[in-house]
């Protein structure tokens, strides 16, 4: 969008409930916003196909709500295309997973910022893959630990995930080395369906304590 009410405001606007008015956060950022995530109480991570000062390409940026300023996300210049989906990679918000499609060839990329550097998952998914959401879950049964994921973690992707030599899954699990189908759905035309995202009863996805997994819903 280009406006919020009568205010010229491209991509991202904030509504002040006290004044009843919209305002554009900071200056100089425009483009298509595809995802938002608070990494702290005052830092908003913004994903999409963005531009700084109307010319400089950015696929991931941060907004400091206290200072009301924009900045480039650390190392984001290594991201090969617009970020379509993202999720926190750690409880403190210092780590983040992102996925999207390469601006060069349309292939799917999956990357993780570990707090100091970007790590890229080897092996791409076909361009026909449709990404809808990412979510890290804690597991009750461990797998081999990798640089990307701890032994008690898995990353779930939802949408229409085309896994080579397997087929189309509505949700897939990445365990640090391989993509595994998790959920298969069909629509009324008896063709593969999609899952938009998973909602859970609790949002503590990084708990290492015992007990059952929170009640979950899919849409």
JSON list of C-alpha atoms in Angstrom, two decimals:
[
{"chain": "A", "resi": 1, "resn": "UNK", "atom": "CA", "xyz": [0.00, 0.00, 0.00]},
{"chain": "A", "resi": 2, "resn": "UNK", "atom": "CA", "xyz": [1.01, 3.62, -0.47]},
{"chain": "A", "resi": 3, "resn": "UNK", "atom": "CA", "xyz": [-1.31, 5.31, 2.02]},
{"chain": "A", "resi": 4, "resn": "UNK", "atom": "CA", "xyz": [-2.87, 4.78, 5.44]},
{"chain": "A", "resi": 5, "resn": "UNK", "atom": "CA", "xyz": [-5.97, 6.95, 5.52]},
{"chain": "A", "resi": 6, "resn": "UNK", "atom": "CA", "xyz": [-4.90, 10.26, 3.99]},
{"chain": "A", "resi": 7, "resn": "UNK", "atom": "CA", "xyz": [-1.26, 9.82, 5.04]},
{"chain": "A", "resi": 8, "resn": "UNK", "atom": "CA", "xyz": [1.32, 8.97, 2.40]},
{"chain": "A", "resi": 9, "resn": "UNK", "atom": "CA", "xyz": [2.89, 5.91, 3.97]},
{"chain": "A", "resi": 10, "resn": "UNK", "atom": "CA", "xyz": [4.50, 3.20, 1.85]},
{"chain": "A", "resi": 11, "resn": "UNK", "atom": "CA", "xyz": [4.93, -0.36, 3.09]},
{"chain": "A", "resi": 12, "resn": "UNK", "atom": "CA", "xyz": [4.77, 0.08, 6.87]},
{"chain": "A", "resi": 13, "resn": "UNK", "atom": "CA", "xyz": [2.74, 2.41, 9.08]},
{"chain": "A", "resi": 14, "resn": "UNK", "atom": "CA", "xyz": [2.13, 2.65, 12.81]},
{"chain": "A", "resi": 15, "resn": "UNK", "atom": "CA", "xyz": [-1.21, 3.57, 14.37]},
{"chain": "A", "resi": 16, "resn": "UNK", "atom": "CA", "xyz": [-1.11, 5.72, 17.51]},
{"chain": "A", "resi": 17, "resn": "UNK", "atom": "CA", "xyz": [-4.18, 4.76, 19.52]},
{"chain": "A", "resi": 18, "resn": "UNK", "atom": "CA", "xyz": [-3.84, 7.83, 21.77]},
{"chain": "A", "resi": 19, "resn": "UNK", "atom": "CA", "xyz": [-3.98, 10.36, 18.94]},
{"chain": "A", "resi": 20, "resn": "UNK", "atom": "CA", "xyz": [-6.03, 8.20, 16.57]},
{"chain": "A", "resi": 21, "resn": "UNK", "atom": "CA", "xyz": [-3.54, 8.86, 13.79]},
{"chain": "A", "resi": 22, "resn": "UNK", "atom": "CA", "xyz": [-1.25, 6.91, 11.48]},
{"chain": "A", "resi": 23, "resn": "UNK", "atom": "CA", "xyz": [2.42, 7.82, 11.09]},
{"chain": "A", "resi": 24, "resn": "UNK", "atom": "CA", "xyz": [5.33, 6.49, 9.07]},
{"chain": "A", "resi": 25, "resn": "UNK", "atom": "CA", "xyz": [8.14, 5.09, 11.24]},
{"chain": "A", "resi": 26, "resn": "UNK", "atom": "CA", "xyz": [11.51, 6.73, 10.62]},
{"chain": "A", "resi": 27, "resn": "UNK", "atom": "CA", "xyz": [12.53, 7.92, 7.19]},
{"chain": "A", "resi": 28, "resn": "UNK", "atom": "CA", "xyz": [13.90, 6.48, 3.99]},
{"chain": "A", "resi": 29, "resn": "UNK", "atom": "CA", "xyz": [12.50, 2.92, 3.91]},
{"chain": "A", "resi": 30, "resn": "UNK", "atom": "CA", "xyz": [9.95, 1.86, 1.30]},
{"chain": "A", "resi": 31, "resn": "UNK", "atom": "CA", "xyz": [8.91, -1.21, -0.67]},
{"chain": "A", "resi": 32, "resn": "UNK", "atom": "CA", "xyz": [6.91, -4.38, -0.05]},
{"chain": "A", "resi": 33, "resn": "UNK", "atom": "CA", "xyz": [6.82, -5.64, 3.54]},
{"chain": "A", "resi": 34, "resn": "UNK", "atom": "CA", "xyz": [6.28, -9.41, 3.82]},
{"chain": "A", "resi": 35, "resn": "UNK", "atom": "CA", "xyz": [7.03, -10.10, 7.48]},
{"chain": "A", "resi": 36, "resn": "UNK", "atom": "CA", "xyz": [7.36, -8.43, 10.89]},
{"chain": "A", "resi": 37, "resn": "UNK", "atom": "CA", "xyz": [8.91, -9.76, 14.10]},
{"chain": "A", "resi": 38, "resn": "UNK", "atom": "CA", "xyz": [9.84, -8.17, 17.41]},
{"chain": "A", "resi": 39, "resn": "UNK", "atom": "CA", "xyz": [13.34, -9.33, 18.40]},
{"chain": "A", "resi": 40, "resn": "UNK", "atom": "CA", "xyz": [13.18, -7.29, 21.62]},
{"chain": "A", "resi": 41, "resn": "UNK", "atom": "CA", "xyz": [10.75, -4.90, 23.30]},
{"chain": "A", "resi": 42, "resn": "UNK", "atom": "CA", "xyz": [11.99, -2.02, 21.14]},
{"chain": "A", "resi": 43, "resn": "UNK", "atom": "CA", "xyz": [13.49, -3.63, 18.01]},
{"chain": "A", "resi": 44, "resn": "UNK", "atom": "CA", "xyz": [11.29, -4.61, 15.08]},
{"chain": "A", "resi": 45, "resn": "UNK", "atom": "CA", "xyz": [12.72, -6.81, 12.32]},
{"chain": "A", "resi": 46, "resn": "UNK", "atom": "CA", "xyz": [11.13, -6.12, 8.93]},
{"chain": "A", "resi": 47, "resn": "UNK", "atom": "CA", "xyz": [11.40, -8.52, 5.99]},
{"chain": "A", "resi": 48, "resn": "UNK", "atom": "CA", "xyz": [10.44, -8.16, 2.35]},
{"chain": "A", "resi": 49, "resn": "UNK", "atom": "CA", "xyz": [11.53, -6.49, -0.85]},
{"chain": "A", "resi": 50, "resn": "UNK", "atom": "CA", "xyz": [12.64, -3.15, 0.56]},
{"chain": "A", "resi": 51, "resn": "UNK", "atom": "CA", "xyz": [14.54, -0.06, -0.49]},
{"chain": "A", "resi": 52, "resn": "UNK", "atom": "CA", "xyz": [16.52, 2.41, 1.60]},
{"chain": "A", "resi": 53, "resn": "UNK", "atom": "CA", "xyz": [16.52, 6.00, 0.33]},
{"chain": "A", "resi": 54, "resn": "UNK", "atom": "CA", "xyz": [14.48, 4.78, -2.68]},
{"chain": "A", "resi": 55, "resn": "UNK", "atom": "CA", "xyz": [17.50, 3.08, -4.29]},
{"chain": "A", "resi": 56, "resn": "UNK", "atom": "CA", "xyz": [19.43, 0.70, -1.99]},
{"chain": "A", "resi": 57, "resn": "UNK", "atom": "CA", "xyz": [18.01, -2.85, -1.97]},
{"chain": "A", "resi": 58, "resn": "UNK", "atom": "CA", "xyz": [17.35, -4.39, 1.43]},
{"chain": "A", "resi": 59, "resn": "UNK", "atom": "CA", "xyz": [15.67, -7.69, 2.18]},
{"chain": "A", "resi": 60, "resn": "UNK", "atom": "CA", "xyz": [15.89, -7.39, 5.97]},
{"chain": "A", "resi": 61, "resn": "UNK", "atom": "CA", "xyz": [16.00, -4.26, 8.13]},
{"chain": "A", "resi": 62, "resn": "UNK", "atom": "CA", "xyz": [15.51, -3.28, 11.78]},
{"chain": "A", "resi": 63, "resn": "UNK", "atom": "CA", "xyz": [13.54, -0.43, 13.30]},
{"chain": "A", "resi": 64, "resn": "UNK", "atom": "CA", "xyz": [14.46, 0.97, 16.72]},
{"chain": "A", "resi": 65, "resn": "UNK", "atom": "CA", "xyz": [11.14, 2.09, 18.20]},
{"chain": "A", "resi": 66, "resn": "UNK", "atom": "CA", "xyz": [12.84, 4.15, 20.92]},
{"chain": "A", "resi": 67, "resn": "UNK", "atom": "CA", "xyz": [15.17, 6.06, 18.60]},
{"chain": "A", "resi": 68, "resn": "UNK", "atom": "CA", "xyz": [12.69, 5.91, 15.69]},
{"chain": "A", "resi": 69, "resn": "UNK", "atom": "CA", "xyz": [15.49, 4.99, 13.28]},
{"chain": "A", "resi": 70, "resn": "UNK", "atom": "CA", "xyz": [16.06, 2.32, 10.62]},
{"chain": "A", "resi": 71, "resn": "UNK", "atom": "CA", "xyz": [19.22, 0.29, 10.13]},
{"chain": "A", "resi": 72, "resn": "UNK", "atom": "CA", "xyz": [20.35, -2.59, 7.96]},
{"chain": "A", "resi": 73, "resn": "UNK", "atom": "CA", "xyz": [20.19, -6.01, 9.59]},
{"chain": "A", "resi": 74, "resn": "UNK", "atom": "CA", "xyz": [23.76, -7.29, 10.21]},
{"chain": "A", "resi": 75, "resn": "UNK", "atom": "CA", "xyz": [25.13, -9.09, 7.15]},
{"chain": "A", "resi": 76, "resn": "UNK", "atom": "CA", "xyz": [21.81, -8.89, 5.30]},
{"chain": "A", "resi": 77, "resn": "UNK", "atom": "CA", "xyz": [23.61, -8.08, 2.05]},
{"chain": "A", "resi": 78, "resn": "UNK", "atom": "CA", "xyz": [24.35, -11.83, 1.77]},
{"chain": "A", "resi": 79, "resn": "UNK", "atom": "CA", "xyz": [20.62, -12.67, 1.49]},
{"chain": "A", "resi": 80, "resn": "UNK", "atom": "CA", "xyz": [20.04, -13.52, -2.21]},
{"chain": "A", "resi": 81, "resn": "UNK", "atom": "CA", "xyz": [16.44, -12.32, -2.58]},
{"chain": "A", "resi": 82, "resn": "UNK", "atom": "CA", "xyz": [13.32, -10.96, -0.88]},
{"chain": "A", "resi": 83, "resn": "UNK", "atom": "CA", "xyz": [12.64, -12.58, 2.50]},
{"chain": "A", "resi": 84, "resn": "UNK", "atom": "CA", "xyz": [9.14, -14.05, 2.41]},
{"chain": "A", "resi": 85, "resn": "UNK", "atom": "CA", "xyz": [8.99, -15.71, 5.85]},
{"chain": "A", "resi": 86, "resn": "UNK", "atom": "CA", "xyz": [11.01, -15.56, 9.06]},
{"chain": "A", "resi": 87, "resn": "UNK", "atom": "CA", "xyz": [10.96, -16.73, 12.65]},
{"chain": "A", "resi": 88, "resn": "UNK", "atom": "CA", "xyz": [13.03, -16.38, 15.80]},
{"chain": "A", "resi": 89, "resn": "UNK", "atom": "CA", "xyz": [15.87, -18.86, 16.13]},
{"chain": "A", "resi": 90, "resn": "UNK", "atom": "CA", "xyz": [16.43, -18.41, 19.86]},
{"chain": "A", "resi": 91, "resn": "UNK", "atom": "CA", "xyz": [14.52, -17.40, 22.96]},
{"chain": "A", "resi": 92, "resn": "UNK", "atom": "CA", "xyz": [16.37, -14.05, 23.26]},
{"chain": "A", "resi": 93, "resn": "UNK", "atom": "CA", "xyz": [15.63, -13.05, 19.65]},
{"chain": "A", "resi": 94, "resn": "UNK", "atom": "CA", "xyz": [19.31, -12.72, 18.71]},
{"chain": "A", "resi": 95, "resn": "UNK", "atom": "CA", "xyz": [19.01, -15.51, 16.16]},
{"chain": "A", "resi": 96, "resn": "UNK", "atom": "CA", "xyz": [16.64, -15.54, 13.20]},
{"chain": "A", "resi": 97, "resn": "UNK", "atom": "CA", "xyz": [15.67, -17.92, 10.39]},
{"chain": "A", "resi": 98, "resn": "UNK", "atom": "CA", "xyz": [14.65, -16.50, 7.00]},
{"chain": "A", "resi": 99, "resn": "UNK", "atom": "CA", "xyz": [13.50, -18.02, 3.73]},
{"chain": "A", "resi": 100, "resn": "UNK", "atom": "CA", "xyz": [12.50, -16.69, 0.35]},
{"chain": "A", "resi": 101, "resn": "UNK", "atom": "CA", "xyz": [13.28, -16.96, -3.34]},
{"chain": "A", "resi": 102, "resn": "UNK", "atom": "CA", "xyz": [16.49, -15.94, -5.04]},
{"chain": "A", "resi": 103, "resn": "UNK", "atom": "CA", "xyz": [16.29, -12.79, -7.14]},
{"chain": "A", "resi": 104, "resn": "UNK", "atom": "CA", "xyz": [18.65, -14.51, -9.60]},
{"chain": "A", "resi": 105, "resn": "UNK", "atom": "CA", "xyz": [16.95, -17.82, -10.42]},
{"chain": "A", "resi": 106, "resn": "UNK", "atom": "CA", "xyz": [13.84, -18.11, -8.23]},
{"chain": "A", "resi": 107, "resn": "UNK", "atom": "CA", "xyz": [15.18, -21.05, -6.22]},
{"chain": "A", "resi": 108, "resn": "UNK", "atom": "CA", "xyz": [14.27, -21.25, -2.54]},
{"chain": "A", "resi": 109, "resn": "UNK", "atom": "CA", "xyz": [16.88, -20.21, 0.02]},
{"chain": "A", "resi": 110, "resn": "UNK", "atom": "CA", "xyz": [16.86, -21.00, 3.73]},
{"chain": "A", "resi": 111, "resn": "UNK", "atom": "CA", "xyz": [19.28, -19.16, 6.02]},
{"chain": "A", "resi": 112, "resn": "UNK", "atom": "CA", "xyz": [19.94, -18.65, 9.71]},
{"chain": "A", "resi": 113, "resn": "UNK", "atom": "CA", "xyz": [21.58, -15.72, 11.49]},
{"chain": "A", "resi": 114, "resn": "UNK", "atom": "CA", "xyz": [23.26, -17.23, 14.56]},
{"chain": "A", "resi": 115, "resn": "UNK", "atom": "CA", "xyz": [23.91, -13.91, 16.31]},
{"chain": "A", "resi": 116, "resn": "UNK", "atom": "CA", "xyz": [27.21, -13.21, 14.57]},
{"chain": "A", "resi": 117, "resn": "UNK", "atom": "CA", "xyz": [27.05, -14.62, 11.03]},
{"chain": "A", "resi": 118, "resn": "UNK", "atom": "CA", "xyz": [24.69, -15.95, 8.37]},
{"chain": "A", "resi": 119, "resn": "UNK", "atom": "CA", "xyz": [24.59, -19.69, 7.68]},
{"chain": "A", "resi": 120, "resn": "UNK", "atom": "CA", "xyz": [23.04, -21.07, 4.48]},
{"chain": "A", "resi": 121, "resn": "UNK", "atom": "CA", "xyz": [21.32, -24.43, 4.24]},
{"chain": "A", "resi": 122, "resn": "UNK", "atom": "CA", "xyz": [22.95, -26.55, 1.54]},
{"chain": "A", "resi": 123, "resn": "UNK", "atom": "CA", "xyz": [20.61, -27.77, -1.17]},
{"chain": "A", "resi": 124, "resn": "UNK", "atom": "CA", "xyz": [17.76, -25.65, -2.48]},
{"chain": "A", "resi": 125, "resn": "UNK", "atom": "CA", "xyz": [14.09, -26.42, -2.89]},
{"chain": "A", "resi": 126, "resn": "UNK", "atom": "CA", "xyz": [12.51, -26.00, -6.35]},
{"chain": "A", "resi": 127, "resn": "UNK", "atom": "CA", "xyz": [11.13, -22.62, -7.40]},
{"chain": "A", "resi": 128, "resn": "UNK", "atom": "CA", "xyz": [7.61, -24.13, -7.45]},
{"chain": "A", "resi": 129, "resn": "UNK", "atom": "CA", "xyz": [7.71, -24.30, -3.62]},
{"chain": "A", "resi": 130, "resn": "UNK", "atom": "CA", "xyz": [5.29, -21.91, -1.90]},
{"chain": "A", "resi": 131, "resn": "UNK", "atom": "CA", "xyz": [6.43, -20.62, 1.50]},
{"chain": "A", "resi": 132, "resn": "UNK", "atom": "CA", "xyz": [3.86, -19.59, 4.11]},
{"chain": "A", "resi": 133, "resn": "UNK", "atom": "CA", "xyz": [5.60, -19.77, 7.50]},
{"chain": "A", "resi": 134, "resn": "UNK", "atom": "CA", "xyz": [8.60, -20.95, 9.53]},
{"chain": "A", "resi": 135, "resn": "UNK", "atom": "CA", "xyz": [8.64, -22.08, 13.16]},
{"chain": "A", "resi": 136, "resn": "UNK", "atom": "CA", "xyz": [11.31, -23.63, 15.40]},
{"chain": "A", "resi": 137, "resn": "UNK", "atom": "CA", "xyz": [10.07, -26.35, 17.76]},
{"chain": "A", "resi": 138, "resn": "UNK", "atom": "CA", "xyz": [11.71, -28.12, 20.68]},
{"chain": "A", "resi": 139, "resn": "UNK", "atom": "CA", "xyz": [11.71, -31.90, 20.41]},
{"chain": "A", "resi": 140, "resn": "UNK", "atom": "CA", "xyz": [11.20, -34.68, 22.94]},
{"chain": "A", "resi": 141, "resn": "UNK", "atom": "CA", "xyz": [13.51, -36.99, 20.97]},
{"chain": "A", "resi": 142, "resn": "UNK", "atom": "CA", "xyz": [16.97, -35.76, 19.98]},
{"chain": "A", "resi": 143, "resn": "UNK", "atom": "CA", "xyz": [18.71, -35.98, 16.62]},
{"chain": "A", "resi": 144, "resn": "UNK", "atom": "CA", "xyz": [22.33, -35.34, 15.63]},
{"chain": "A", "resi": 145, "resn": "UNK", "atom": "CA", "xyz": [23.32, -31.78, 16.47]},
{"chain": "A", "resi": 146, "resn": "UNK", "atom": "CA", "xyz": [24.44, -29.50, 13.61]},
{"chain": "A", "resi": 147, "resn": "UNK", "atom": "CA", "xyz": [25.74, -25.96, 13.28]},
{"chain": "A", "resi": 148, "resn": "UNK", "atom": "CA", "xyz": [22.24, -24.91, 12.23]},
{"chain": "A", "resi": 149, "resn": "UNK", "atom": "CA", "xyz": [20.08, -26.66, 14.83]},
{"chain": "A", "resi": 150, "resn": "UNK", "atom": "CA", "xyz": [20.60, -28.09, 18.29]},
{"chain": "A", "resi": 151, "resn": "UNK", "atom": "CA", "xyz": [19.93, -31.76, 18.92]},
{"chain": "A", "resi": 152, "resn": "UNK", "atom": "CA", "xyz": [16.55, -31.00, 20.48]},
{"chain": "A", "resi": 153, "resn": "UNK", "atom": "CA", "xyz": [15.31, -28.58, 17.80]},
{"chain": "A", "resi": 154, "resn": "UNK", "atom": "CA", "xyz": [13.63, -28.78, 14.40]},
{"chain": "A", "resi": 155, "resn": "UNK", "atom": "CA", "xyz": [12.48, -26.13, 11.94]},
{"chain": "A", "resi": 156, "resn": "UNK", "atom": "CA", "xyz": [9.02, -26.50, 10.43]},
{"chain": "A", "resi": 157, "resn": "UNK", "atom": "CA", "xyz": [8.15, -24.97, 7.05]},
{"chain": "A", "resi": 158, "resn": "UNK", "atom": "CA", "xyz": [4.52, -24.67, 5.93]},
{"chain": "A", "resi": 159, "resn": "UNK", "atom": "CA", "xyz": [2.97, -23.91, 2.58]},
{"chain": "A", "resi": 160, "resn": "UNK", "atom": "CA", "xyz": [3.38, -26.12, -0.46]},
{"chain": "A", "resi": 161, "resn": "UNK", "atom": "CA", "xyz": [6.85, -27.57, 0.03]},
{"chain": "A", "resi": 162, "resn": "UNK", "atom": "CA", "xyz": [8.26, -29.46, -2.96]},
{"chain": "A", "resi": 163, "resn": "UNK", "atom": "CA", "xyz": [10.78, -31.97, -1.60]},
{"chain": "A", "resi": 164, "resn": "UNK", "atom": "CA", "xyz": [12.95, -33.53, -4.34]},
{"chain": "A", "resi": 165, "resn": "UNK", "atom": "CA", "xyz": [12.39, -37.28, -4.81]},
{"chain": "A", "resi": 166, "resn": "UNK", "atom": "CA", "xyz": [9.53, -37.17, -2.29]},
{"chain": "A", "resi": 167, "resn": "UNK", "atom": "CA", "xyz": [6.73, -34.91, -3.54]},
{"chain": "A", "resi": 168, "resn": "UNK", "atom": "CA", "xyz": [4.65, -32.03, -2.20]},
{"chain": "A", "resi": 169, "resn": "UNK", "atom": "CA", "xyz": [4.12, -31.60, 1.54]},
{"chain": "A", "resi": 170, "resn": "UNK", "atom": "CA", "xyz": [1.92, -29.01, 3.23]},
{"chain": "A", "resi": 171, "resn": "UNK", "atom": "CA", "xyz": [4.40, -28.94, 6.12]},
{"chain": "A", "resi": 172, "resn": "UNK", "atom": "CA", "xyz": [7.98, -30.17, 6.22]},
{"chain": "A", "resi": 173, "resn": "UNK", "atom": "CA", "xyz": [10.59, -30.55, 8.94]},
{"chain": "A", "resi": 174, "resn": "UNK", "atom": "CA", "xyz": [14.22, -29.51, 8.52]},
{"chain": "A", "resi": 175, "resn": "UNK", "atom": "CA", "xyz": [16.41, -31.32, 11.05]},
{"chain": "A", "resi": 176, "resn": "UNK", "atom": "CA", "xyz": [19.67, -29.55, 10.26]},
{"chain": "A", "resi": 177, "resn": "UNK", "atom": "CA", "xyz": [20.61, -31.77, 7.32]},
{"chain": "A", "resi": 178, "resn": "UNK", "atom": "CA", "xyz": [17.47, -32.98, 5.51]},
{"chain": "A", "resi": 179, "resn": "UNK", "atom": "CA", "xyz": [13.91, -31.96, 4.64]},
{"chain": "A", "resi": 180, "resn": "UNK", "atom": "CA", "xyz": [11.32, -34.47, 5.81]},
{"chain": "A", "resi": 181, "resn": "UNK", "atom": "CA", "xyz": [7.58, -34.42, 4.98]},
{"chain": "A", "resi": 182, "resn": "UNK", "atom": "CA", "xyz": [5.46, -33.76, 8.07]},
{"chain": "A", "resi": 183, "resn": "UNK", "atom": "CA", "xyz": [1.88, -33.14, 6.90]},
{"chain": "A", "resi": 184, "resn": "UNK", "atom": "CA", "xyz": [0.10, -33.89, 3.62]},
{"chain": "A", "resi": 185, "resn": "UNK", "atom": "CA", "xyz": [-3.22, -32.24, 2.74]},
{"chain": "A", "resi": 186, "resn": "UNK", "atom": "CA", "xyz": [-5.54, -32.20, -0.26]},
{"chain": "A", "resi": 187, "resn": "UNK", "atom": "CA", "xyz": [-8.11, -29.65, -1.34]},
{"chain": "A", "resi": 188, "resn": "UNK", "atom": "CA", "xyz": [-11.58, -30.17, -2.81]},
{"chain": "A", "resi": 189, "resn": "UNK", "atom": "CA", "xyz": [-10.06, -30.80, -6.23]},
{"chain": "A", "resi": 190, "resn": "UNK", "atom": "CA", "xyz": [-8.08, -33.74, -4.83]},
{"chain": "A", "resi": 191, "resn": "UNK", "atom": "CA", "xyz": [-4.78, -31.97, -5.48]},
{"chain": "A", "resi": 192, "resn": "UNK", "atom": "CA", "xyz": [-2.13, -31.14, -2.87]},
{"chain": "A", "resi": 193, "resn": "UNK", "atom": "CA", "xyz": [-3.24, -28.40, -0.48]},
{"chain": "A", "resi": 194, "resn": "UNK", "atom": "CA", "xyz": [-1.28, -25.93, 1.62]},
{"chain": "A", "resi": 195, "resn": "UNK", "atom": "CA", "xyz": [-0.97, -25.05, 5.30]},
{"chain": "A", "resi": 196, "resn": "UNK", "atom": "CA", "xyz": [-0.73, -21.32, 6.00]},
{"chain": "A", "resi": 197, "resn": "UNK", "atom": "CA", "xyz": [0.74, -21.58, 9.49]},
{"chain": "A", "resi": 198, "resn": "UNK", "atom": "CA", "xyz": [0.57, -23.37, 12.81]},
{"chain": "A", "resi": 199, "resn": "UNK", "atom": "CA", "xyz": [-0.94, -21.77, 15.91]},
{"chain": "A", "resi": 200, "resn": "UNK", "atom": "CA", "xyz": [-0.17, -23.18, 19.34]},
{"chain": "A", "resi": 201, "resn": "UNK", "atom": "CA", "xyz": [-1.66, -22.84, 22.78]},
{"chain": "A", "resi": 202, "resn": "UNK", "atom": "CA", "xyz": [1.65, -21.52, 24.14]},
{"chain": "A", "resi": 203, "resn": "UNK", "atom": "CA", "xyz": [4.36, -19.57, 22.32]},
{"chain": "A", "resi": 204, "resn": "UNK", "atom": "CA", "xyz": [7.40, -20.81, 24.26]},
{"chain": "A", "resi": 205, "resn": "UNK", "atom": "CA", "xyz": [8.98, -22.81, 21.44]},
{"chain": "A", "resi": 206, "resn": "UNK", "atom": "CA", "xyz": [12.42, -23.03, 23.05]},
{"chain": "A", "resi": 207, "resn": "UNK", "atom": "CA", "xyz": [11.54, -24.68, 26.35]},
{"chain": "A", "resi": 208, "resn": "UNK", "atom": "CA", "xyz": [13.74, -27.64, 27.22]},
{"chain": "A", "resi": 209, "resn": "UNK", "atom": "CA", "xyz": [11.58, -28.87, 30.08]},
{"chain": "A", "resi": 210, "resn": "UNK", "atom": "CA", "xyz": [9.52, -32.03, 30.04]},
{"chain": "A", "resi": 211, "resn": "UNK", "atom": "CA", "xyz": [5.81, -32.34, 29.45]},
{"chain": "A", "resi": 212, "resn": "UNK", "atom": "CA", "xyz": [3.58, -32.46, 26.43]},
{"chain": "A", "resi": 213, "resn": "UNK", "atom": "CA", "xyz": [3.73, -30.24, 23.38]},
{"chain": "A", "resi": 214, "resn": "UNK", "atom": "CA", "xyz": [1.20, -27.36, 23.52]},
{"chain": "A", "resi": 215, "resn": "UNK", "atom": "CA", "xyz": [-2.12, -27.85, 21.78]},
{"chain": "A", "resi": 216, "resn": "UNK", "atom": "CA", "xyz": [-1.67, -26.89, 18.13]},
{"chain": "A", "resi": 217, "resn": "UNK", "atom": "CA", "xyz": [-3.90, -25.79, 15.26]},
{"chain": "A", "resi": 218, "resn": "UNK", "atom": "CA", "xyz": [-3.23, -25.59, 11.53]},
{"chain": "A", "resi": 219, "resn": "UNK", "atom": "CA", "xyz": [-4.82, -23.24, 9.00]}
]
